[in-house]
Structure formats: C-alpha cells, structure tokens
Tab-separated table of C-alpha atoms and ligand atoms in Angstrom:
chain	number	residue	atom	x	y	z
A	22	MET	CA	0.000	0.000	0.000
A	23	PRO	CA	1.435	3.382	-0.912
A	24	VAL	CA	2.293	5.512	2.049
A	25	THR	CA	2.423	9.256	1.771
A	26	ARG	CA	5.827	10.106	3.137
A	27	GLY	CA	6.179	13.216	5.172
A	28	PHE	CA	2.854	13.758	6.830
A	29	THR	CA	2.132	10.250	8.168
A	30	GLY	CA	5.819	9.611	8.815
A	31	LYS	CA	6.142	12.823	10.713
A	32	ARG	CA	3.018	12.102	12.714
A	33	ARG	CA	4.318	8.652	13.609
A	34	ASP	CA	7.685	10.109	14.704
A	35	ASP	CA	5.900	12.680	16.808
A	36	ARG	CA	3.795	10.000	18.461
A	37	ALA	CA	6.910	7.897	19.166
A	38	ARG	CA	8.640	10.901	20.696
A	39	ARG	CA	5.622	11.572	22.873
A	40	SER	CA	5.420	7.965	24.067
A	41	ASP	CA	9.133	8.159	25.024
A	42	ARG	CA	8.126	10.946	27.349
A	43	LEU	CA	5.358	8.897	28.970
A	44	PRO	CA	6.386	7.123	32.201
A	45	PRO	CA	5.167	3.505	32.564
A	46	GLY	CA	1.424	3.159	33.104
A	47	GLN	CA	0.664	6.776	32.142
A	48	TYR	CA	-1.482	8.149	29.278
A	49	ASP	CA	-1.268	11.426	27.410
A	50	ALA	CA	-4.176	13.633	28.543
A	51	GLY	CA	-3.641	15.969	25.597
A	52	ARG	CA	-4.996	19.414	26.303
A	53	GLU	CA	-6.971	18.295	29.317
A	54	TRP	CA	-5.803	19.309	32.777
A	55	PRO	CA	-7.819	17.400	35.386
A	56	THR	CA	-8.351	18.968	38.805
A	57	LEU	CA	-7.612	16.765	41.828
A	58	THR	CA	-8.321	18.288	45.210
A	59	ALA	CA	-8.871	16.418	48.458
A	60	GLU	CA	-10.107	19.451	50.414
A	61	ALA	CA	-12.323	22.470	49.771
A	62	THR	CA	-10.742	25.014	47.392
A	63	PRO	CA	-9.654	28.007	49.496
A	64	ASP	CA	-10.175	31.625	48.500
A	65	LEU	CA	-6.801	33.288	49.089
A	66	ASP	CA	-5.948	36.946	48.829
A	67	PRO	CA	-2.445	37.536	47.432
A	68	GLU	CA	-2.267	40.647	49.649
A	69	SER	CA	-2.290	38.541	52.803
A	70	TRP	CA	-0.614	35.439	51.317
A	71	THR	CA	2.850	34.587	52.644
A	72	MET	CA	5.425	31.894	51.980
A	73	THR	CA	7.556	30.584	54.855
A	74	VAL	CA	10.663	28.385	54.943
A	75	ASP	CA	11.378	27.164	58.454
A	76	GLY	CA	12.237	24.113	60.542
A	77	LEU	CA	15.909	23.111	60.342
A	78	VAL	CA	17.194	26.306	58.752
A	79	GLU	CA	19.670	28.858	60.026
A	80	SER	CA	17.502	31.783	59.039
A	81	PRO	CA	13.712	31.136	58.942
A	82	ARG	CA	12.138	33.341	56.266
A	83	THR	CA	8.722	34.587	55.293
A	84	TRP	CA	8.012	36.370	52.000
A	85	SER	CA	4.967	38.402	51.064
A	86	TRP	CA	3.505	38.272	47.542
A	87	ARG	CA	5.466	41.399	46.610
A	88	GLN	CA	8.701	40.138	48.191
A	89	ILE	CA	8.621	36.747	46.490
A	90	HIS	CA	8.027	38.411	43.113
A	91	ALA	CA	11.123	40.558	43.732
A	92	LEU	CA	13.346	37.453	43.904
A	93	GLU	CA	15.074	36.148	40.796
A	94	GLY	CA	12.424	34.452	38.651
A	95	SER	CA	12.652	30.961	37.242
A	96	SER	CA	10.463	28.872	34.973
A	97	TYR	CA	9.805	25.239	34.075
A	98	PHE	CA	8.845	24.026	30.626
A	99	GLY	CA	7.951	20.366	30.391
A	100	ASP	CA	5.666	17.590	31.500
A	101	ILE	CA	3.668	16.667	34.622
A	102	HIS	CA	2.508	13.211	35.715
A	103	CYS	CA	-0.360	12.359	38.075
A	104	VAL	CA	-0.473	9.049	39.927
A	105	THR	CA	-4.052	8.575	38.645
A	106	THR	CA	-2.265	7.917	35.279
A	107	TRP	CA	-2.711	11.127	33.292
A	108	SER	CA	0.309	13.051	32.058
A	109	ARG	CA	0.334	16.467	30.424
A	110	PHE	CA	3.080	17.579	28.092
A	111	ASP	CA	4.623	20.957	27.405
A	112	MET	CA	3.443	23.110	30.261
A	113	THR	CA	5.114	26.382	31.173
A	114	PHE	CA	5.160	27.461	34.817
A	115	VAL	CA	6.689	30.688	36.103
A	116	GLY	CA	7.729	31.489	39.657
A	117	VAL	CA	10.848	31.145	41.724
A	118	SER	CA	13.206	28.207	42.177
A	119	VAL	CA	13.043	26.530	45.594
A	120	ASP	CA	16.871	26.811	45.527
A	121	THR	CA	16.517	30.591	45.722
A	122	LEU	CA	14.353	30.336	48.848
A	123	LEU	CA	16.678	27.787	50.461
A	124	ASP	CA	19.791	29.845	49.694
A	125	LEU	CA	18.263	32.627	51.772
A	126	ALA	CA	16.965	30.397	54.587
A	127	ARG	CA	20.151	28.274	54.695
A	128	PRO	CA	19.234	24.647	55.537
A	129	GLY	CA	20.950	23.260	58.626
A	130	ALA	CA	23.522	20.497	58.222
A	131	ASP	CA	21.033	17.914	59.538
A	132	ALA	CA	18.149	18.913	57.225
A	133	ALA	CA	17.411	15.950	54.942
A	134	TYR	CA	13.649	16.090	54.256
A	135	VAL	CA	11.044	18.699	53.540
A	136	MET	CA	7.340	18.847	54.348
A	137	ALA	CA	5.294	21.115	52.095
A	138	HIS	CA	2.250	22.603	53.841
A	139	SER	CA	-0.799	24.162	52.209
A	140	THR	CA	-3.038	26.727	53.926
A	141	THR	CA	-5.738	24.057	53.816
A	142	GLY	CA	-3.780	21.569	55.932
A	143	TYR	CA	-2.690	19.413	52.965
A	144	THR	CA	0.877	18.190	53.408
A	145	THR	CA	3.384	16.216	51.353
A	146	ASN	CA	6.913	15.060	52.213
A	147	MET	CA	10.029	14.733	50.066
A	148	PRO	CA	13.767	14.214	50.443
A	149	LEU	CA	15.445	17.633	50.426
A	150	GLU	CA	17.446	16.647	47.349
A	151	ASP	CA	14.192	16.403	45.360
A	152	VAL	CA	13.484	20.095	45.835
A	153	THR	CA	17.060	21.313	45.220
A	154	GLY	CA	19.335	21.395	42.171
A	155	GLY	CA	16.850	23.261	39.948
A	156	ARG	CA	14.123	20.617	40.201
A	157	ALA	CA	11.411	22.376	42.203
A	158	TRP	CA	9.615	25.698	42.002
A	159	VAL	CA	7.065	27.831	43.786
A	160	VAL	CA	4.892	29.010	40.891
A	161	TRP	CA	2.142	31.588	40.246
A	162	GLU	CA	1.776	31.536	36.474
A	163	VAL	CA	0.912	28.756	34.010
A	164	ASP	CA	0.983	28.978	30.214
A	165	GLY	CA	1.052	32.754	30.335
A	166	ARG	CA	-1.766	33.366	32.808
A	167	PRO	CA	-2.105	33.580	36.579
A	168	LEU	CA	-2.352	30.127	38.155
A	169	PRO	CA	-6.100	29.390	38.457
A	170	VAL	CA	-7.349	28.868	42.013
A	171	GLU	CA	-8.488	25.280	41.309
A	172	HIS	CA	-4.919	24.476	40.239
A	173	GLY	CA	-3.433	25.948	43.425
A	174	GLY	CA	-3.487	29.688	42.806
A	175	PRO	CA	-2.270	32.090	43.825
A	176	VAL	CA	0.814	29.905	44.443
A	177	ARG	CA	1.609	26.198	44.358
A	178	LEU	CA	4.662	24.016	44.678
A	179	LEU	CA	5.897	22.358	41.475
A	180	VAL	CA	8.073	19.235	41.624
A	181	PRO	CA	7.560	17.917	38.100
A	182	HIS	CA	10.018	14.991	38.212
A	183	LEU	CA	7.838	13.367	40.916
A	184	TYR	CA	4.136	12.421	40.731
A	185	PHE	CA	1.979	15.518	40.882
A	186	TRP	CA	0.612	14.913	44.394
A	187	LYS	CA	4.006	16.213	45.610
A	188	SER	CA	3.182	19.571	43.981
A	189	ALA	CA	1.159	21.010	46.869
A	190	LYS	CA	-1.489	23.508	45.782
A	191	TRP	CA	-1.949	26.700	47.879
A	192	VAL	CA	1.497	26.111	49.373
A	193	THR	CA	2.506	28.474	52.179
A	194	ARG	CA	5.241	26.678	54.035
A	195	LEU	CA	8.262	24.459	53.457
A	196	GLU	CA	9.383	22.837	56.694
A	197	LEU	CA	12.880	21.333	56.735
A	198	MET	CA	13.272	18.192	58.824
A	199	ALA	CA	16.027	15.790	59.910
A	200	THR	CA	13.842	12.692	59.603
A	201	ASP	CA	11.105	11.775	57.165
A	202	ARG	CA	7.436	12.048	58.117
A	203	PRO	CA	4.522	11.046	55.876
A	204	GLY	CA	2.264	13.769	54.452
A	205	PHE	CA	-1.450	13.527	53.648
A	206	TRP	CA	-1.448	11.042	50.749
A	207	GLU	CA	1.650	9.285	52.063
A	208	GLN	CA	-0.281	8.449	55.257
A	209	ASN	CA	-3.044	7.153	53.003
A	210	GLY	CA	-0.884	4.654	51.143
A	211	TYR	CA	0.978	6.694	48.545
A	212	HIS	CA	4.723	6.236	48.142
A	213	ASP	CA	7.153	8.366	50.158
A	214	ARG	CA	9.131	9.453	47.078
A	215	GLY	CA	6.860	9.048	44.028
A	216	ASP	CA	9.202	8.833	41.036
A	217	PRO	CA	6.933	8.238	37.995
A	218	TRP	CA	9.749	6.606	35.975
A	219	LEU	CA	10.116	3.969	38.732
A	220	GLU	CA	6.309	3.728	39.145
A	221	GLN	CA	6.566	4.541	42.837
A	222	ARG	CA	2.809	4.906	43.245
A	223	TYR	CA	2.061	3.181	46.549
A	224	GLN	CA	3.885	2.250	49.753
A	225	GLY	CA	5.699	-0.993	49.016
A	226	ASP	CA	6.464	-0.135	45.371
A	227	PRO	CA	10.236	-0.092	44.619
B	323	MTE	N1	-3.456	21.307	48.593
B	323	MTE	C1	-3.534	20.274	47.752
B	323	MTE	N2	-2.552	20.105	46.874
B	323	MTE	C2	-2.603	19.060	46.005
B	323	MTE	C3	-3.675	18.138	46.028
B	323	MTE	C4	-4.698	18.355	46.979
B	323	MTE	O1	-5.668	17.592	47.080
B	323	MTE	N3	-4.600	19.431	47.817
B	323	MTE	N4	-3.714	17.086	45.168
B	323	MTE	C5	-2.438	16.655	44.600
B	323	MTE	C6	-2.647	15.742	43.505
B	323	MTE	S1	-3.040	14.137	43.880
B	323	MTE	C7	-2.465	16.114	42.224
B	323	MTE	S2	-2.522	15.027	40.936
B	323	MTE	C8	-2.268	17.536	41.892
B	323	MTE	C9	-3.411	17.979	41.050
B	323	MTE	O2	-3.199	19.299	40.642
B	323	MTE	P1	-4.240	19.927	39.652
B	323	MTE	O3	-5.589	19.850	40.334
B	323	MTE	O4	-3.751	21.300	39.406
B	323	MTE	O5	-4.202	19.067	38.415
B	323	MTE	O6	-2.190	18.392	43.011
B	323	MTE	C10	-1.612	17.852	44.149
B	323	MTE	N5	-1.590	18.893	45.133
B	324	MO	MO1	-2.689	13.006	41.811
C-alpha cells in the first residue's frame, strides 16, 4: 500500500517521541488538565498570602507576595505526571526556584527532608534533594496566565520529576526536617518518594 511520506511519517515520529516521554502506566491527557483536590478550594488573597521556609534552617524566612516576586524568577517548561495515570506535556510554569528560597533560609547540616504545607492543611513530604538542584519551584503563572485557584493559585509548589501529588497547591510553608514524616497522601498509602519513571505509586512499590 502506498504511504504518503512526510505527513504520516512525521506524525508517527511525533507519536513515538511523545510515548518516550510517557512514564510507565501513564497516558497522554492531551490538552486536558484534570483537577484533583482532596479538600475544599480556598479563596486566598495575594495581599495577605505569605510563603515561609522554616524548621531546620539557620535563618527562617517569610516572604509576602510582593517580596517573592522581587526574587530572581525561574520557569519550568515540560511535563507533569499524576499518579491517577494522566500526564500532560509541554506546560510552562513561572515562579521562583526553591533553591533561591533555600539559599536565603540556609538549611541546617542535619536537614534531609522537607514537608510542604498548604493553607488548607494538605501536606506532602520529600527528600530535600528532590526540591534542590533546579528541580522544584514555587509558581504563580501557568501557560502565560495567573495560576487558576483550582490548580493551586495564587501559588503552588511544582516538583515535576515526581508524581503531581508532591506539587502542593496553595502552598505556604516548606518545613525542613532531619527525619522523614509522611504527608497527607503518604499516610493514606501513597509512596514516600513518588518517582513516575520507577512507578513509585504506593507504599511498598520499589
Ligand atoms: N493542597 C492540595 N494540593 C494538592 C492536592 C490536593 O488535594 N490538595 N492534590 C495533589 C494531587 S493528587 C495532584 S494530581 C495535583 C493535582 O493538581 P491539579 O488539580 O492542578 O491538576 O495536586 C496535588 N496537590
Ligand atoms: Mo494526583
């Protein structure tokens, strides 16, 4: 059967490239961005919003909306992966690197884990190394517009190399800890680390 080179070939290549970017057990949600919220969506005023880094740090810090915007900006362009199996490609988030916040707060020598806290009481834990080295952000803009409230606006955490439950919406606090402690979903059976490429979905997974 004759095959029209170019168009079909290109489409097939594009699909192959996209499936390379899909961690095991995930599907491409296309332009859809599902909302997954365990608690009631809060109504937060950026004027009174603050972001705190505390716990095992030499210099606990709190930034207002204006102060955090005055820090050096940083953005992420790439993919996100939810444990419920959807992935979304090519998203652009703008905010500040968690490295920038930690450089100012100065983690203590014994700090090895971080607990992200939302105003709502949602929590999620991670090894400190997963939020350092240019791999985690505190973000307020997505694809050129302010982060919508249902997706964590005004500000959420973004840790895109881990499953998306680690990206706490309405984040207001990063607490540095010496020992690990399970957050909300981690207490409810989700994995402590959550690497999508290793399919670390539930406690007991590798
Ligand atoms: N505060 C808060 N943050 C949260 C959640 C939540 O329920 N509450 N759900 C997590 C989960 S399981 C996922 S998949 C993503 C969903 O983000 P989205 O609703 O913007 O897609 O947020 C994560 N952060
Ligand atoms: Mo999720």
